[in-house]
Coordinates of N, CA and C in Angstrom, one line a residue:
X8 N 0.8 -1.2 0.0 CA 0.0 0.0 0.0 C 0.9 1.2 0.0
X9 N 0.6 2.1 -0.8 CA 1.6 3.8 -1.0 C 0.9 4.0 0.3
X10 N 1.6 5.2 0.9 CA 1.7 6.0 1.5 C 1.5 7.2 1.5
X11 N 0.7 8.3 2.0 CA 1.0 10.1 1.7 C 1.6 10.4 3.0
X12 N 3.1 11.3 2.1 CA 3.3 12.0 3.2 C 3.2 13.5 3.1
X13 N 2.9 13.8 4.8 CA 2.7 15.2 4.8 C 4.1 16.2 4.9
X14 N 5.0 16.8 4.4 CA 6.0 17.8 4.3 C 6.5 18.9 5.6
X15 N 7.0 18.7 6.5 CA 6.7 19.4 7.2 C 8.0 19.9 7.3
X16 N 8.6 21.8 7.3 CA 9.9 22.3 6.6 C 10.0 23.7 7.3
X17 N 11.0 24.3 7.6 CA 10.8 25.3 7.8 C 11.6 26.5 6.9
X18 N 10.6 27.0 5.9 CA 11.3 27.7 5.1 C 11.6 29.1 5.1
X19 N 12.7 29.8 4.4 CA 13.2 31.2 4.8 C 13.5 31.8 3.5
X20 N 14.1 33.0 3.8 CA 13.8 33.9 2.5 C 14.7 33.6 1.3
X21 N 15.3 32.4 1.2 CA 16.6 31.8 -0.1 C 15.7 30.7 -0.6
X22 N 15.1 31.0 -2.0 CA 14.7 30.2 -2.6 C 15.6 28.9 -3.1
X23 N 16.6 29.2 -3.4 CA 17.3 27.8 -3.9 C 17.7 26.9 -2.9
X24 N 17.5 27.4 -1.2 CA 17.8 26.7 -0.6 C 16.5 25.7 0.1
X25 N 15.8 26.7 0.3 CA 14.1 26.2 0.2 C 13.9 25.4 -0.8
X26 N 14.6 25.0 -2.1 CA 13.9 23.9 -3.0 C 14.8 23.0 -2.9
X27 N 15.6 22.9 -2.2 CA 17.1 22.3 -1.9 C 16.6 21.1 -1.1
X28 N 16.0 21.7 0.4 CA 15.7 21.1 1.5 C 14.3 20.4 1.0
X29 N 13.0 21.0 -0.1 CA 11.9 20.3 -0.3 C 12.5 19.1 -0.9
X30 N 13.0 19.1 -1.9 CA 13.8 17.8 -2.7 C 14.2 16.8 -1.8
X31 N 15.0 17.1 -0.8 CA 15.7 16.3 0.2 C 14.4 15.8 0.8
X32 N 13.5 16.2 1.7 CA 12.5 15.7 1.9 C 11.6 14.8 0.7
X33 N 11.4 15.2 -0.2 CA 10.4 14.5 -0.6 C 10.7 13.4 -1.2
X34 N 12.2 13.4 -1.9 CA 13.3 11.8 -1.9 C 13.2 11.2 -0.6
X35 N 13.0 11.5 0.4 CA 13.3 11.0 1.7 C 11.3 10.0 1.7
X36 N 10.8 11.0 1.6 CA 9.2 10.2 1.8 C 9.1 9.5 0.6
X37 N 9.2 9.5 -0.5 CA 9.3 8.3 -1.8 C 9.9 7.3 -1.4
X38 N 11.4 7.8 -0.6 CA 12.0 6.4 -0.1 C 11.9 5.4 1.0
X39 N 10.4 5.6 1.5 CA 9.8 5.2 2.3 C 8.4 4.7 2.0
X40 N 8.1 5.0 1.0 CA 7.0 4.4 0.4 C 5.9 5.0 0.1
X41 N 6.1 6.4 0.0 CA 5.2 7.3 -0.2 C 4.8 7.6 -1.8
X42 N 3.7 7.5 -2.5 CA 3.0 7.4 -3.2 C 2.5 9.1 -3.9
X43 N 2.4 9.5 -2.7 CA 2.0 11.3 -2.9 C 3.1 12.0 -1.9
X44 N 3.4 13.1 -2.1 CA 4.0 14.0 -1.5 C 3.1 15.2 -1.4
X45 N 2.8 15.9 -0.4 CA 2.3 17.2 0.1 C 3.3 18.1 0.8
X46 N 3.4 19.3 0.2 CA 4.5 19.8 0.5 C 3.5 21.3 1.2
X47 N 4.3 21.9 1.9 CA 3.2 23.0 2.8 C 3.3 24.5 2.3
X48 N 2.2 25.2 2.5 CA 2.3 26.8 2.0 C 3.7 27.5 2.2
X49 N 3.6 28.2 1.2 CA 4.7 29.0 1.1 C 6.3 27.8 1.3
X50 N 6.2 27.2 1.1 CA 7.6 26.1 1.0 C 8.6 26.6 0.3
X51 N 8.5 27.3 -0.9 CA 9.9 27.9 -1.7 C 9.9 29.2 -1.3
X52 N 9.3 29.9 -0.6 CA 10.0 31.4 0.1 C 8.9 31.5 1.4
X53 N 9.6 31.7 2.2 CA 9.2 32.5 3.4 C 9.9 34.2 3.9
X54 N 9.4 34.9 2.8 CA 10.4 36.7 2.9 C 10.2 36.9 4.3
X55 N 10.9 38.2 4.2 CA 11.4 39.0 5.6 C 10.4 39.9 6.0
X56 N 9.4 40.1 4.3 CA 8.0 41.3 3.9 C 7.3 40.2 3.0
X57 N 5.9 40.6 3.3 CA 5.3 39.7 2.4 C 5.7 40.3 0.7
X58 N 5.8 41.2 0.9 CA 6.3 41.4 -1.0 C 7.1 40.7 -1.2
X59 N 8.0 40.0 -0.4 CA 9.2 39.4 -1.0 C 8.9 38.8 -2.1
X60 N 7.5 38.2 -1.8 CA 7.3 37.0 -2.8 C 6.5 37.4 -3.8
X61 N 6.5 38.7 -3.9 CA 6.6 39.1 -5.2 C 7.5 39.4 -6.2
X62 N 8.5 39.0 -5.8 CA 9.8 38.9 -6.9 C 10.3 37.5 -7.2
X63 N 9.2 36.7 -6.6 CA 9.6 34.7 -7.1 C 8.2 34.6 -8.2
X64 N 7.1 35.2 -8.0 CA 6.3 34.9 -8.6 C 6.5 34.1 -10.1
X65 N 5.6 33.4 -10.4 CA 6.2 33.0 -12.0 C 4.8 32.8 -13.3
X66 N 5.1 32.5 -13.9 CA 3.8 32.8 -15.1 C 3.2 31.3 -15.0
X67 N 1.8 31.0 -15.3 CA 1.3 29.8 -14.8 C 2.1 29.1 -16.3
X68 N 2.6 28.3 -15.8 CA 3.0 27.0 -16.5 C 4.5 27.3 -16.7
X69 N 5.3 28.1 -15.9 CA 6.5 28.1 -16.6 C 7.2 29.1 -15.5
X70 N 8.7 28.1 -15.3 CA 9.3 29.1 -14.3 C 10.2 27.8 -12.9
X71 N 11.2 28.7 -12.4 CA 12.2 27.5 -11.8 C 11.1 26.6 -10.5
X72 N 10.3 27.2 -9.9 CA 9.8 26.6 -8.9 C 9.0 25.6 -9.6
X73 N 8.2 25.8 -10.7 CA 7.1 24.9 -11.9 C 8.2 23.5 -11.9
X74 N 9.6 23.9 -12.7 CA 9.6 23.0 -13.1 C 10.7 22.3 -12.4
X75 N 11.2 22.5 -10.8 CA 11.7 22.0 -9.9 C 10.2 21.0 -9.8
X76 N 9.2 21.1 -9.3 CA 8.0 20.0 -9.0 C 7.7 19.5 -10.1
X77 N 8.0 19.6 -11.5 CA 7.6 18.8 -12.5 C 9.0 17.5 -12.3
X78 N 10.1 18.0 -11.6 CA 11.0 17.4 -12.2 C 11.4 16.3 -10.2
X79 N 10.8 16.7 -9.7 CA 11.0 16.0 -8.1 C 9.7 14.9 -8.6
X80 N 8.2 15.2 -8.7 CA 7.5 14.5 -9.4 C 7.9 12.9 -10.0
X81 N 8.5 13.7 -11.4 CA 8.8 12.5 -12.1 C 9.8 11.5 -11.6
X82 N 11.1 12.7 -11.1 CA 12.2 11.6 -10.2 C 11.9 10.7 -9.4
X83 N 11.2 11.0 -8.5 CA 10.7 10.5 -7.2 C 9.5 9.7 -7.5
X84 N 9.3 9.3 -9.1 CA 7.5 8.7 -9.1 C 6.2 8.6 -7.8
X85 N 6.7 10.1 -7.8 CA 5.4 10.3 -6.6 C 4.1 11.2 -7.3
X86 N 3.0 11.7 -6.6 CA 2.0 12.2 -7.3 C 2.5 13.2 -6.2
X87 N 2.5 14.7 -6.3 CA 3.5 16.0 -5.7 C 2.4 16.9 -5.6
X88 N 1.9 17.7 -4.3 CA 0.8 18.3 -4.3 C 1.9 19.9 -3.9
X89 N 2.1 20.7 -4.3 CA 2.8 21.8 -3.5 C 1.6 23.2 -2.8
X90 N 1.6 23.1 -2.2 CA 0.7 23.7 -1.3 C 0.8 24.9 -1.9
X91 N 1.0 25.7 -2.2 CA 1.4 27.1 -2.9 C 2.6 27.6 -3.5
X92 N 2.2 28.2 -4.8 CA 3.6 28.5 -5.6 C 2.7 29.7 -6.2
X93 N 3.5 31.3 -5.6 CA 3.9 32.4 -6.5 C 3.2 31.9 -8.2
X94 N 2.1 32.5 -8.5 CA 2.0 32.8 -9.8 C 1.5 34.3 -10.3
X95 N 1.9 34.8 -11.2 CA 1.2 35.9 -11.3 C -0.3 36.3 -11.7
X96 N -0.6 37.3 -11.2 CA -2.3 37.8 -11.0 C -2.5 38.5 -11.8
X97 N -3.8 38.8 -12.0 CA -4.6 39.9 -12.9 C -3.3 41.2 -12.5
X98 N -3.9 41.7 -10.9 CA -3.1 43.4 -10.3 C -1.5 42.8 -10.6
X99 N -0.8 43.9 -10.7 CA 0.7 43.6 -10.7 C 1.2 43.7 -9.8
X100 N 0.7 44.3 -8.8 CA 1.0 44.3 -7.2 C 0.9 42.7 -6.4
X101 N 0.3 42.0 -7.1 CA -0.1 40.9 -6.3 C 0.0 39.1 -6.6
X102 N 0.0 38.1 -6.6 CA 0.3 37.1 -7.3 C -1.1 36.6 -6.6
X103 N -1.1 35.3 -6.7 CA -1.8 34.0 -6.8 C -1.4 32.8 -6.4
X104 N -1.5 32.4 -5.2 CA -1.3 31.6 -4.4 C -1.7 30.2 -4.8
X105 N -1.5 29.5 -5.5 CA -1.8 28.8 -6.3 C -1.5 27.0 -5.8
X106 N -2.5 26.0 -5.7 CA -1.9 24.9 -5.0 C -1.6 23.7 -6.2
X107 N -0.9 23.5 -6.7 CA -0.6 22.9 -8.1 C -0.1 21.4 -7.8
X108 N -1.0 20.4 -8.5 CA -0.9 19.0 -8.6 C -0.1 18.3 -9.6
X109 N 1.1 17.3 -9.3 CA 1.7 16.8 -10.5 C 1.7 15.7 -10.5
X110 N 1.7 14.6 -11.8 CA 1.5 13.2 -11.5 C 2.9 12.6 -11.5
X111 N 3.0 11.1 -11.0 CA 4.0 10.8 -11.0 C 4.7 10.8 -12.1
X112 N 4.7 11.2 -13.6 CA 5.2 11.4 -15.0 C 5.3 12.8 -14.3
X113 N 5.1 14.0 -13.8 CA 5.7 15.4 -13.7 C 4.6 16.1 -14.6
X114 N 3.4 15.8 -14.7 CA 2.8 16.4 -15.4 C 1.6 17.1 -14.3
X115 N 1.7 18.4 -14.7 CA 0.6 19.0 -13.7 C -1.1 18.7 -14.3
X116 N -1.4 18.1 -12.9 CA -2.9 17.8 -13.6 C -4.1 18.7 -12.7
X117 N -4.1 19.8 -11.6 CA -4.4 20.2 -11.4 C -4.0 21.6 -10.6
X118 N -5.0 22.7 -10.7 CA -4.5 24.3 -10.3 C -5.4 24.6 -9.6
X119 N -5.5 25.1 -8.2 CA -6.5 25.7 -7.1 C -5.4 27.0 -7.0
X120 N -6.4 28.0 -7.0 CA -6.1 29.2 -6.2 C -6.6 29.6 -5.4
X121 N -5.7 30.4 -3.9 CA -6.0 30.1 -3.2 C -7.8 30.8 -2.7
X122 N -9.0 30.9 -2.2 CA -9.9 32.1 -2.5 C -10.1 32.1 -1.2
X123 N -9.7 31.8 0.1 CA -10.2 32.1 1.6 C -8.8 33.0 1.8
X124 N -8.5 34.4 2.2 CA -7.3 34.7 2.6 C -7.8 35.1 3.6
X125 N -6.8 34.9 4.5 CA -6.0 35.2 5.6 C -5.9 36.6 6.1
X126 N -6.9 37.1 7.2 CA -6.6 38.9 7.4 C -7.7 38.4 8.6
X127 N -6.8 39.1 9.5 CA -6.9 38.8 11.1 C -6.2 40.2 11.4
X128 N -6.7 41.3 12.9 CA -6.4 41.5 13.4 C -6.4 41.5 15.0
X129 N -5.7 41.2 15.6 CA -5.4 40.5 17.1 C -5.4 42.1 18.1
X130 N -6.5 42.3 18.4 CA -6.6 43.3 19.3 C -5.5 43.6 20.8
X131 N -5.4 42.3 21.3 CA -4.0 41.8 22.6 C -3.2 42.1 21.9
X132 N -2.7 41.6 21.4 CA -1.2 41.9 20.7 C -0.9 42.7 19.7
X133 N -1.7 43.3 19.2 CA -1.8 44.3 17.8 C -0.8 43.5 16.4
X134 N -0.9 42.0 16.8 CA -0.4 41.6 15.4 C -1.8 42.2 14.7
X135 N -1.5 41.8 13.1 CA -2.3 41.9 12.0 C -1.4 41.2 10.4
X136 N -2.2 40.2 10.7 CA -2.0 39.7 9.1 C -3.4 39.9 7.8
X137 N -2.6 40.2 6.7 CA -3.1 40.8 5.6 C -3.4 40.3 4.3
X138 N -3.2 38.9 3.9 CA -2.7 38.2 3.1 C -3.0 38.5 1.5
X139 N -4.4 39.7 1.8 CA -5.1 40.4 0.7 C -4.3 41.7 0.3
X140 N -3.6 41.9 0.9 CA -2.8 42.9 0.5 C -1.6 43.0 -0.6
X141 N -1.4 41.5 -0.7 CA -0.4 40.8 -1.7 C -0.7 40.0 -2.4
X142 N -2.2 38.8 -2.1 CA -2.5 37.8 -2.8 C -3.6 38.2 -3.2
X143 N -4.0 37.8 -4.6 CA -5.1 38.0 -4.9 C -6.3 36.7 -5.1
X144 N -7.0 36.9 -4.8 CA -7.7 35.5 -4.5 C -8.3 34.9 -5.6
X145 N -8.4 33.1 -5.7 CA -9.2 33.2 -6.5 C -10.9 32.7 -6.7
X146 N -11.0 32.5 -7.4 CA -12.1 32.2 -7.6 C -13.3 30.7 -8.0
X147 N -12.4 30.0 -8.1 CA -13.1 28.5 -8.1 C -12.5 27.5 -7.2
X148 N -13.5 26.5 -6.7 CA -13.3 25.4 -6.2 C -12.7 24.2 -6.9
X149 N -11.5 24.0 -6.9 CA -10.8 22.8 -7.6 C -11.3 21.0 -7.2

């Protein structure tokens, strides 16, 4: 019987090193008998500003993060779910949080964006997260 594993990483603001450590992981859960891999939000950049990740963004279907998961996919004959990948949006201010499916051949078979965001303000502590302020949401149920 396959296995899914869930990805659990802590990622920072160096993309190449972020796709460095997902690889290692997800060779690691294929070699254990994992069937699917799920890898977690924001996995290839965690910025220092949420804009950061507006300078990884990439065009849907093309671009180093795309085709790192087409290519961990196929290596690893796993089915590779990445929880969100930077794509670009209608606004130019903003991208598309996008949760993208690949089969074990490296072929993307499905696109969710993300449409619940994240904006909370914490009255006790005067955090405030904004997620609408960068992402732009989408619109259908995958």
């Amino acid at each position: 019987m396959k296995r899914i594993a869930a990805v659990q990483m802590a990622s920072g603001p160096q993309l190449g090193a972020n796709l460095c450590e997902a690889g290692r992981l997800i060779a690691r859960a294929a070699a254990a008998g994992a069937g699917m891999v799920v890898l977690p939000e924001n996995f290839a950049l965690m910025g220092m500003r949420d804009e950061d990740t507006l300078d990884i963004r990439e065009t849907d279907g093309e671009g180093r993060i795309q085709e790192f998961l087409s290519e961990q996919a196929r290596r690893n004959n796993v089915w590779l779910v990445a929880g969100s990948v930077p794509l670009a949006a209608k606004a130019d201010d903003k991208y598309r949080a996008a949760c993208l499916v690949y089969n074990e051949r490296g072929e993307r078979v499905a696109r969710y964006d993300k449409i619940h965001l994240f904006d909370v303000s914490l009255e006790e502590s005067g955090e405030r997260y904004t997620e609408s302020h960068t992402i732009e949401a989408g619109e259908q149920a995958v």
